[in-house]
Short mmCIF file of C-alpha atoms and ligand atoms in Angstrom, two decimals:
data_model
loop_
_atom_site.label_atom_id
_atom_site.label_comp_id
_atom_site.label_asym_id
_atom_site.label_seq_id
_atom_site.Cartn_x
_atom_site.Cartn_y
_atom_site.Cartn_z
CA MET Y 1 3.55 -66.44 41.98
CA ASN Y 2 5.92 -63.52 41.31
CA THR Y 3 6.89 -61.51 44.36
CA LYS Y 4 5.51 -57.93 44.35
CA ARG Y 5 7.96 -55.20 45.25
CA VAL Y 6 6.55 -52.60 47.59
CA VAL Y 7 8.46 -49.43 48.45
CA VAL Y 8 7.82 -47.34 51.55
CA THR Y 9 9.73 -44.07 51.93
CA GLY Y 10 10.15 -42.54 55.37
CA GLY Y 11 10.76 -46.16 56.38
CA ALA Y 12 12.07 -45.20 59.83
CA GLY Y 13 9.09 -42.93 60.57
CA GLN Y 14 5.94 -43.54 62.56
CA ILE Y 15 3.47 -44.18 59.71
CA ALA Y 16 5.87 -46.70 58.17
CA TYR Y 17 6.16 -48.43 61.54
CA SER Y 18 2.52 -49.43 61.21
CA LEU Y 19 2.28 -49.72 57.42
CA LEU Y 20 5.22 -52.08 56.83
CA PHE Y 21 4.01 -54.78 59.18
CA ARG Y 22 0.56 -54.80 57.64
CA ILE Y 23 1.91 -55.05 54.10
CA ALA Y 24 4.14 -57.95 55.19
CA ASN Y 25 1.10 -59.59 56.76
CA GLY Y 26 -0.75 -59.59 53.41
CA ASP Y 27 -3.05 -56.64 54.06
CA LEU Y 28 -2.22 -55.02 50.72
CA PHE Y 29 -2.16 -57.80 48.13
CA GLY Y 30 -3.93 -60.54 50.06
CA PRO Y 31 -2.93 -63.73 51.88
CA HIS Y 32 -1.42 -65.54 48.86
CA GLN Y 33 0.79 -62.84 47.32
CA PRO Y 34 4.47 -62.87 48.34
CA VAL Y 35 5.97 -59.40 48.79
CA SER Y 36 9.38 -57.82 49.15
CA LEU Y 37 9.73 -54.58 51.11
CA HIS Y 38 12.05 -51.80 50.02
CA LEU Y 39 12.54 -49.09 52.64
CA LEU Y 40 13.98 -45.66 51.94
CA ASP Y 41 15.04 -43.07 54.49
CA LEU Y 42 17.74 -40.43 54.90
CA PRO Y 43 21.34 -41.70 55.35
CA GLU Y 44 21.33 -40.67 59.03
CA PHE Y 45 18.37 -43.01 59.64
CA GLU Y 46 20.03 -46.10 58.20
CA THR Y 47 20.63 -47.60 61.65
CA ALA Y 48 16.98 -47.00 62.56
CA LEU Y 49 16.01 -48.72 59.29
CA LYS Y 50 18.13 -51.69 60.29
CA GLY Y 51 16.14 -51.91 63.52
CA VAL Y 52 12.87 -51.95 61.57
CA GLU Y 53 14.32 -54.65 59.31
CA MET Y 54 15.23 -56.77 62.35
CA GLU Y 55 11.72 -56.46 63.73
CA LEU Y 56 10.16 -57.37 60.39
CA ASN Y 57 12.37 -60.47 60.26
CA ASP Y 58 11.45 -61.38 63.82
CA CYS Y 59 7.75 -61.38 62.89
CA VAL Y 60 8.44 -64.36 60.55
CA PHE Y 61 5.75 -63.28 58.09
CA PRO Y 62 5.42 -66.16 55.60
CA LEU Y 63 4.66 -63.77 52.69
CA LEU Y 64 7.69 -61.54 53.24
CA LYS Y 65 10.39 -62.80 50.88
CA GLU Y 66 12.98 -60.02 51.03
CA ILE Y 67 13.77 -56.70 52.69
CA HIS Y 68 15.98 -54.06 51.13
CA ILE Y 69 16.91 -50.86 52.96
CA GLY Y 70 18.76 -47.80 51.72
CA SER Y 71 18.96 -44.07 51.16
CA ASP Y 72 19.38 -43.95 47.37
CA PRO Y 73 15.96 -43.77 45.68
CA ASN Y 74 17.43 -44.97 42.37
CA ARG Y 75 18.31 -48.28 44.01
CA VAL Y 76 15.41 -48.62 46.43
CA PHE Y 77 12.78 -47.93 43.71
CA GLU Y 78 14.20 -50.54 41.31
CA GLY Y 79 11.42 -52.67 39.81
CA ALA Y 80 8.84 -51.32 42.28
CA ASP Y 81 5.22 -52.38 41.72
CA ALA Y 82 3.63 -50.23 44.43
CA VAL Y 83 5.20 -47.21 46.08
CA PHE Y 84 4.09 -45.35 49.19
CA LEU Y 85 5.81 -41.94 49.28
CA VAL Y 86 5.46 -41.28 52.99
CA GLY Y 87 8.79 -39.66 53.89
CA ALA Y 88 8.78 -35.88 54.16
CA LYS Y 89 10.02 -33.18 56.48
CA PRO Y 90 7.64 -32.10 59.22
CA ARG Y 91 6.73 -28.43 59.48
CA GLY Y 92 9.31 -26.93 61.84
CA PRO Y 93 8.77 -24.04 64.28
CA GLY Y 94 8.29 -20.72 62.48
CA MET Y 95 8.21 -22.47 59.10
CA GLU Y 96 5.67 -21.10 56.67
CA ARG Y 97 3.58 -23.20 54.29
CA LYS Y 98 5.64 -21.78 51.43
CA ASP Y 99 8.88 -23.02 53.06
CA LEU Y 100 7.42 -26.46 53.70
CA LEU Y 101 6.22 -26.66 50.10
CA GLY Y 102 9.66 -25.72 48.80
CA GLU Y 103 11.61 -28.02 51.16
CA ASN Y 104 9.43 -31.06 50.62
CA GLY Y 105 8.95 -30.27 46.96
CA LYS Y 106 12.66 -30.89 46.36
CA ILE Y 107 12.34 -34.40 47.81
CA PHE Y 108 9.59 -35.17 45.32
CA VAL Y 109 11.59 -33.86 42.36
CA GLU Y 110 14.35 -36.35 43.16
CA GLN Y 111 11.97 -39.20 43.91
CA GLY Y 112 9.84 -38.54 40.81
CA LYS Y 113 12.96 -38.77 38.65
CA ALA Y 114 14.06 -41.98 40.37
CA LEU Y 115 10.61 -43.52 39.89
CA GLY Y 116 10.71 -42.71 36.19
CA LYS Y 117 14.11 -44.35 35.88
CA ALA Y 118 13.88 -47.34 38.16
CA ALA Y 119 10.30 -48.42 38.95
CA ALA Y 120 8.27 -51.01 37.01
CA ARG Y 121 6.40 -49.44 34.05
CA SER Y 122 3.11 -50.45 35.67
CA VAL Y 123 4.00 -48.96 39.09
CA ARG Y 124 1.29 -47.27 41.17
CA VAL Y 125 2.41 -44.46 43.47
CA LEU Y 126 0.51 -43.13 46.48
CA VAL Y 127 1.78 -39.86 47.94
CA VAL Y 128 1.16 -39.53 51.68
CA GLY Y 129 3.89 -37.04 52.71
CA ASN Y 130 2.48 -33.53 53.04
CA PRO Y 131 1.47 -31.36 51.32
CA CYS Y 132 0.54 -34.56 49.51
CA ASN Y 133 -1.50 -33.21 46.57
CA THR Y 134 1.20 -30.80 45.45
CA ASN Y 135 4.02 -33.24 46.21
CA CYS Y 136 2.20 -35.69 43.96
CA LEU Y 137 2.04 -33.12 41.15
CA ILE Y 138 5.80 -32.58 41.47
CA ALA Y 139 6.68 -36.29 41.54
CA ALA Y 140 4.49 -37.09 38.52
CA HIS Y 141 5.90 -34.13 36.60
CA HIS Y 142 9.42 -35.48 37.03
CA ALA Y 143 8.51 -38.96 35.80
CA PRO Y 144 7.34 -38.06 32.28
CA ASN Y 145 7.73 -41.63 31.05
CA LEU Y 146 5.02 -42.73 33.50
CA SER Y 147 1.40 -41.62 33.14
CA PRO Y 148 0.21 -38.98 35.63
CA HIS Y 149 -2.71 -41.36 36.22
CA GLN Y 150 -0.29 -43.79 37.91
CA PHE Y 151 0.11 -41.27 40.75
CA PHE Y 152 -2.37 -40.63 43.56
CA ALA Y 153 -2.52 -38.31 46.57
CA MET Y 154 -4.01 -39.67 49.77
CA THR Y 155 -7.30 -38.24 51.02
CA ARG Y 156 -8.53 -41.60 52.27
CA LEU Y 157 -7.86 -40.83 55.92
CA ASP Y 158 -10.17 -37.83 55.57
CA GLN Y 159 -12.82 -40.06 54.00
CA ASN Y 160 -12.50 -42.59 56.82
CA ARG Y 161 -12.70 -39.85 59.43
CA ALA Y 162 -15.85 -38.46 57.80
CA LYS Y 163 -17.39 -41.93 57.62
CA PHE Y 164 -16.86 -42.50 61.32
CA GLN Y 165 -18.44 -39.17 62.26
CA LEU Y 166 -21.54 -39.91 60.16
CA ALA Y 167 -21.88 -43.44 61.54
CA GLU Y 168 -21.53 -42.26 65.13
CA LYS Y 169 -24.06 -39.46 64.74
CA ALA Y 170 -26.64 -41.72 63.04
CA HIS Y 171 -26.03 -44.64 65.44
CA ALA Y 172 -25.21 -46.73 62.39
CA SER Y 173 -22.36 -49.12 61.74
CA VAL Y 174 -19.49 -47.80 59.61
CA ALA Y 175 -20.36 -50.50 57.05
CA GLU Y 176 -23.76 -48.84 56.57
CA VAL Y 177 -22.21 -45.53 55.49
CA SER Y 178 -21.33 -45.17 51.79
CA HIS Y 179 -20.72 -42.53 49.11
CA VAL Y 180 -18.46 -40.40 51.31
CA ALA Y 181 -16.49 -38.05 49.10
CA ILE Y 182 -13.69 -35.67 49.96
CA TRP Y 183 -13.22 -32.93 47.39
CA GLY Y 184 -9.98 -31.03 46.83
CA ASN Y 185 -6.89 -30.68 48.95
CA HIS Y 186 -5.74 -32.76 51.94
CA SER Y 187 -5.66 -29.67 54.15
CA ASN Y 188 -8.05 -27.61 56.23
CA THR Y 189 -9.83 -26.49 53.05
CA GLN Y 190 -10.81 -30.05 52.11
CA VAL Y 191 -14.52 -30.56 51.50
CA PRO Y 192 -16.06 -33.60 53.19
CA ASP Y 193 -19.27 -34.03 51.20
CA PHE Y 194 -22.27 -34.65 53.45
CA HIS Y 195 -24.75 -33.79 50.70
CA ASN Y 196 -24.12 -37.00 48.74
CA ALA Y 197 -23.15 -39.29 51.63
CA LYS Y 198 -25.53 -42.18 52.30
CA ILE Y 199 -26.44 -44.14 55.40
CA ARG Y 200 -28.29 -47.42 54.89
CA GLY Y 201 -28.73 -46.39 51.26
CA LYS Y 202 -30.50 -43.10 52.07
CA ARG Y 203 -29.12 -39.59 52.01
CA ALA Y 204 -27.36 -38.87 55.32
CA SER Y 205 -29.48 -35.72 55.65
CA GLU Y 206 -32.66 -37.84 55.72
CA LEU Y 207 -31.40 -39.71 58.80
CA ILE Y 208 -29.60 -36.84 60.47
CA ARG Y 209 -32.12 -34.01 60.27
CA ASP Y 210 -29.81 -31.32 61.52
CA ALA Y 211 -28.36 -28.96 58.90
CA ASP Y 212 -26.39 -27.03 61.54
CA TRP Y 213 -24.63 -30.19 62.70
CA PHE Y 214 -23.43 -30.93 59.15
CA GLU Y 215 -22.14 -27.43 58.50
CA GLN Y 216 -20.91 -26.39 61.92
CA VAL Y 217 -19.83 -29.62 63.60
CA PHE Y 218 -19.21 -32.35 61.02
CA LEU Y 219 -17.35 -30.26 58.45
CA PRO Y 220 -14.82 -28.57 60.77
CA LYS Y 221 -14.42 -31.76 62.81
CA VAL Y 222 -13.24 -33.72 59.75
CA GLN Y 223 -11.14 -30.83 58.46
CA LYS Y 224 -9.36 -30.49 61.81
CA ARG Y 225 -9.29 -34.11 62.96
CA GLY Y 226 -5.53 -34.34 62.38
CA ALA Y 227 -4.90 -31.47 64.80
CA GLU Y 228 -7.31 -33.01 67.32
CA VAL Y 229 -5.31 -36.27 67.27
CA ILE Y 230 -2.04 -34.36 67.73
CA GLY Y 231 -3.59 -32.48 70.66
CA ALA Y 232 -4.58 -35.72 72.37
CA ARG Y 233 -1.69 -38.01 71.45
CA GLY Y 234 1.13 -35.53 71.25
CA LYS Y 235 2.00 -37.01 67.84
CA SER Y 236 0.28 -36.99 64.48
CA SER Y 237 -2.00 -39.80 63.26
CA ALA Y 238 0.06 -42.84 62.40
CA ALA Y 239 -1.81 -46.17 62.56
CA SER Y 240 -4.95 -44.62 61.06
CA ALA Y 241 -2.83 -42.99 58.34
CA ALA Y 242 -1.15 -46.32 57.55
CA ASN Y 243 -4.55 -48.01 57.46
CA ALA Y 244 -5.87 -45.36 55.08
CA ALA Y 245 -2.81 -45.74 52.85
CA LEU Y 246 -3.57 -49.46 52.54
CA ASP Y 247 -7.26 -48.74 51.86
CA ALA Y 248 -6.26 -46.22 49.20
CA MET Y 249 -3.75 -48.42 47.36
CA ARG Y 250 -6.11 -51.42 47.51
CA SER Y 251 -8.88 -49.26 46.02
CA VAL Y 252 -7.15 -49.17 42.63
CA PHE Y 253 -6.23 -52.86 42.66
CA GLU Y 254 -9.68 -54.12 43.66
CA PRO Y 255 -13.02 -53.43 41.94
CA THR Y 256 -15.08 -50.84 43.83
CA ALA Y 257 -18.21 -52.24 45.50
CA ALA Y 258 -21.28 -51.82 43.28
CA GLY Y 259 -22.78 -48.36 43.57
CA ASP Y 260 -20.16 -46.97 45.96
CA TRP Y 261 -17.08 -44.81 45.46
CA PHE Y 262 -13.87 -43.84 47.23
CA SER Y 263 -11.98 -40.56 47.54
CA MET Y 264 -8.60 -40.08 45.99
CA GLY Y 265 -6.45 -37.20 44.84
CA VAL Y 266 -6.16 -37.92 41.11
CA TYR Y 267 -4.84 -36.01 38.10
CA SER Y 268 -7.59 -33.58 37.23
CA LYS Y 269 -7.12 -33.46 33.43
CA GLY Y 270 -10.46 -33.98 31.68
CA ASN Y 271 -12.46 -33.96 34.93
CA PRO Y 272 -16.19 -33.36 34.49
CA TYR Y 273 -16.51 -30.74 37.27
CA GLY Y 274 -14.67 -27.84 35.64
CA ILE Y 275 -11.77 -28.00 38.11
CA ASP Y 276 -8.38 -26.69 36.92
CA GLU Y 277 -6.87 -29.44 34.76
CA ARG Y 278 -3.34 -29.63 36.19
CA LEU Y 279 -3.87 -30.51 39.82
CA TYR Y 280 -4.07 -33.59 42.00
CA PHE Y 281 -7.57 -32.97 43.25
CA SER Y 282 -9.62 -35.33 45.39
CA PHE Y 283 -12.78 -36.57 43.67
CA PRO Y 284 -15.18 -39.45 44.24
CA CYS Y 285 -13.64 -42.27 42.19
CA ARG Y 286 -14.31 -45.84 41.16
CA SER Y 287 -12.00 -48.57 39.93
CA LYS Y 288 -12.39 -51.77 37.95
CA GLY Y 289 -9.43 -53.08 39.93
CA ASP Y 290 -7.08 -52.55 36.98
CA GLY Y 291 -4.84 -49.99 38.70
CA HIS Y 292 -6.92 -47.02 37.53
CA ALA Y 293 -9.16 -44.63 39.44
CA GLU Y 294 -11.95 -43.13 37.34
CA ILE Y 295 -13.65 -39.96 38.47
CA VAL Y 296 -17.38 -40.55 39.07
CA HIS Y 297 -19.48 -38.35 36.77
CA GLY Y 298 -22.76 -36.67 37.59
CA VAL Y 299 -22.38 -36.24 41.35
CA GLU Y 300 -24.77 -33.51 42.48
CA ILE Y 301 -23.02 -30.36 43.69
CA ASP Y 302 -25.25 -27.91 45.55
CA ALA Y 303 -24.46 -24.22 46.13
CA PHE Y 304 -22.82 -24.87 49.52
CA LEU Y 305 -20.49 -27.53 48.09
CA LYS Y 306 -19.71 -25.41 45.04
CA GLU Y 307 -18.54 -22.52 47.17
CA LYS Y 308 -16.34 -24.74 49.36
CA ILE Y 309 -14.88 -26.61 46.38
CA ALA Y 310 -13.88 -23.29 44.79
CA ILE Y 311 -11.90 -22.43 47.95
CA THR Y 312 -9.97 -25.71 48.05
CA GLU Y 313 -9.29 -25.48 44.29
CA ARG Y 314 -7.89 -21.96 44.76
CA GLU Y 315 -5.60 -23.22 47.51
CA LEU Y 316 -4.23 -25.96 45.27
CA ILE Y 317 -3.61 -23.51 42.44
CA GLU Y 318 -1.80 -21.26 44.91
CA GLU Y 319 0.34 -24.18 46.11
CA ARG Y 320 1.21 -24.97 42.49
CA GLU Y 321 2.25 -21.36 41.95
CA LEU Y 322 4.49 -21.51 45.03
CA VAL Y 323 6.38 -24.49 43.58
CA ALA Y 324 6.34 -23.29 39.97
CA HIS Y 325 10.16 -23.29 40.01
CA LEU Y 326 10.06 -27.06 40.62
CA LEU Y 327 7.66 -27.69 37.75
CA GLY Y 328 9.70 -26.15 34.95
P1 NAX R 401 7.83 -39.11 60.72
O1 NAX R 401 8.51 -37.81 60.94
O2 NAX R 401 7.61 -40.05 61.84
O3 NAX R 401 8.60 -39.92 59.57
C1 NAX R 401 9.02 -39.31 58.39
C2 NAX R 401 10.22 -40.06 57.91
O4 NAX R 401 10.55 -39.57 56.63
C3 NAX R 401 11.47 -39.84 58.81
O5 NAX R 401 12.03 -41.10 59.16
C4 NAX R 401 12.38 -39.02 57.92
O6 NAX R 401 13.75 -39.26 58.15
C5 NAX R 401 11.94 -39.52 56.54
N1 NAX R 401 12.37 -38.65 55.44
C6 NAX R 401 12.50 -37.31 55.41
N2 NAX R 401 12.99 -36.91 54.23
C7 NAX R 401 13.14 -38.04 53.49
C8 NAX R 401 13.62 -38.27 52.18
N3 NAX R 401 14.05 -37.28 51.40
N4 NAX R 401 13.62 -39.55 51.73
C9 NAX R 401 13.22 -40.55 52.51
N5 NAX R 401 12.78 -40.41 53.77
C10 NAX R 401 12.74 -39.15 54.25
O7 NAX R 401 6.45 -38.73 60.01
P2 NAX R 401 5.13 -39.61 59.83
O8 NAX R 401 4.24 -39.40 61.00
O9 NAX R 401 5.49 -40.99 59.43
O10 NAX R 401 4.42 -38.82 58.62
C11 NAX R 401 4.97 -38.83 57.32
C12 NAX R 401 4.25 -37.84 56.42
O11 NAX R 401 2.87 -38.19 56.30
C13 NAX R 401 4.27 -36.39 56.91
O12 NAX R 401 4.56 -35.55 55.82
C14 NAX R 401 2.84 -36.17 57.37
O13 NAX R 401 2.48 -34.81 57.33
C15 NAX R 401 2.09 -37.01 56.37
N6 NAX R 401 0.71 -37.37 56.69
C16 NAX R 401 -0.17 -37.39 55.68
C17 NAX R 401 -1.48 -37.78 55.86
C18 NAX R 401 -2.46 -37.81 54.73
O14 NAX R 401 -3.62 -38.06 54.98
N7 NAX R 401 -2.06 -37.57 53.48
C19 NAX R 401 -2.00 -38.13 57.21
C20 NAX R 401 -0.91 -38.50 58.17
C21 NAX R 401 0.34 -37.69 58.07
O15 NAX R 401 0.16 -36.48 58.75
#
């Protein structure tokens, strides 16, 4: 079996520290698929990358055939089959959203170009580094020889967070919760959809008969869960983010369970919900397991959802305007 090349950027960071070991263990492509890991970070983190490489070697994962570390995306992305774009600058003190967008945007210009040049033609790219939807738009724009549908922005952690909240409230198991959609941006304006979510095959609202809880507790809780984790842990979500990144990438390589869907930031061109057509917008999606995520049609959008979706769409359009100079 051919070895699959998996790239993780931000290889010396905290999400990578969980993600890499799980990929090497077979949690992405299964227990029979050999993998090689290609880690990218900034030149000043090369020694830290070496430490991660040593630890990966010391785990003696049978599926891990090769490790390559470096700081040149053109080399690290060579022949990549699956790419996790995790590395990005954190928001510094006094930094405005606009500054963060501009700073991180530049990273994704360079990496988009390198992907277009060096990655396998069938590569699938998941953008995790924030602001992930707009970074994804920038990266895809700079890889015009790849399809924009090969790029995805991660909203899976938000979906998983929403699923847990619904399960806990209904005293159900997480496996009994389905059809959880996140609409829009991975930010505080995201829309966790409780209207269409199901628990044991029934609408969540039939089991949880508490409209106020959905609107005033559930919604803000999911939107602000990242900040809640930072408040408690002193660091942002890492293991749960890595887990969600694996869930997200696997979702396009495995057929979606009958009747369910998953949330993913996908290229919005031709979407059936009238959303602006040049965004990476999170929709409920399904896959045949062929590397594609298809937007689910006909999902019911009530007045409450419609209003919230318009807000998150506006924010994404605004973000795109702020990085217009990187999309020329
Ligand atoms: P860390 O600060 O621990 O690691 C980031 C790593 O990226 C560092 O090692 C840094 O040197 C590296 N880096 C910076 N610029 C780079 C470049 N140009 N090329 C390669 N590497 C570069 O952050 P971590 O906690 O791992 O989070 C990484 C990103 O994920 C952040 O942008 C964070 O905001 C984002 N997240 C996104 C989530 C999502 O759901 N989409 C959830 C978790 C997380 O907050």
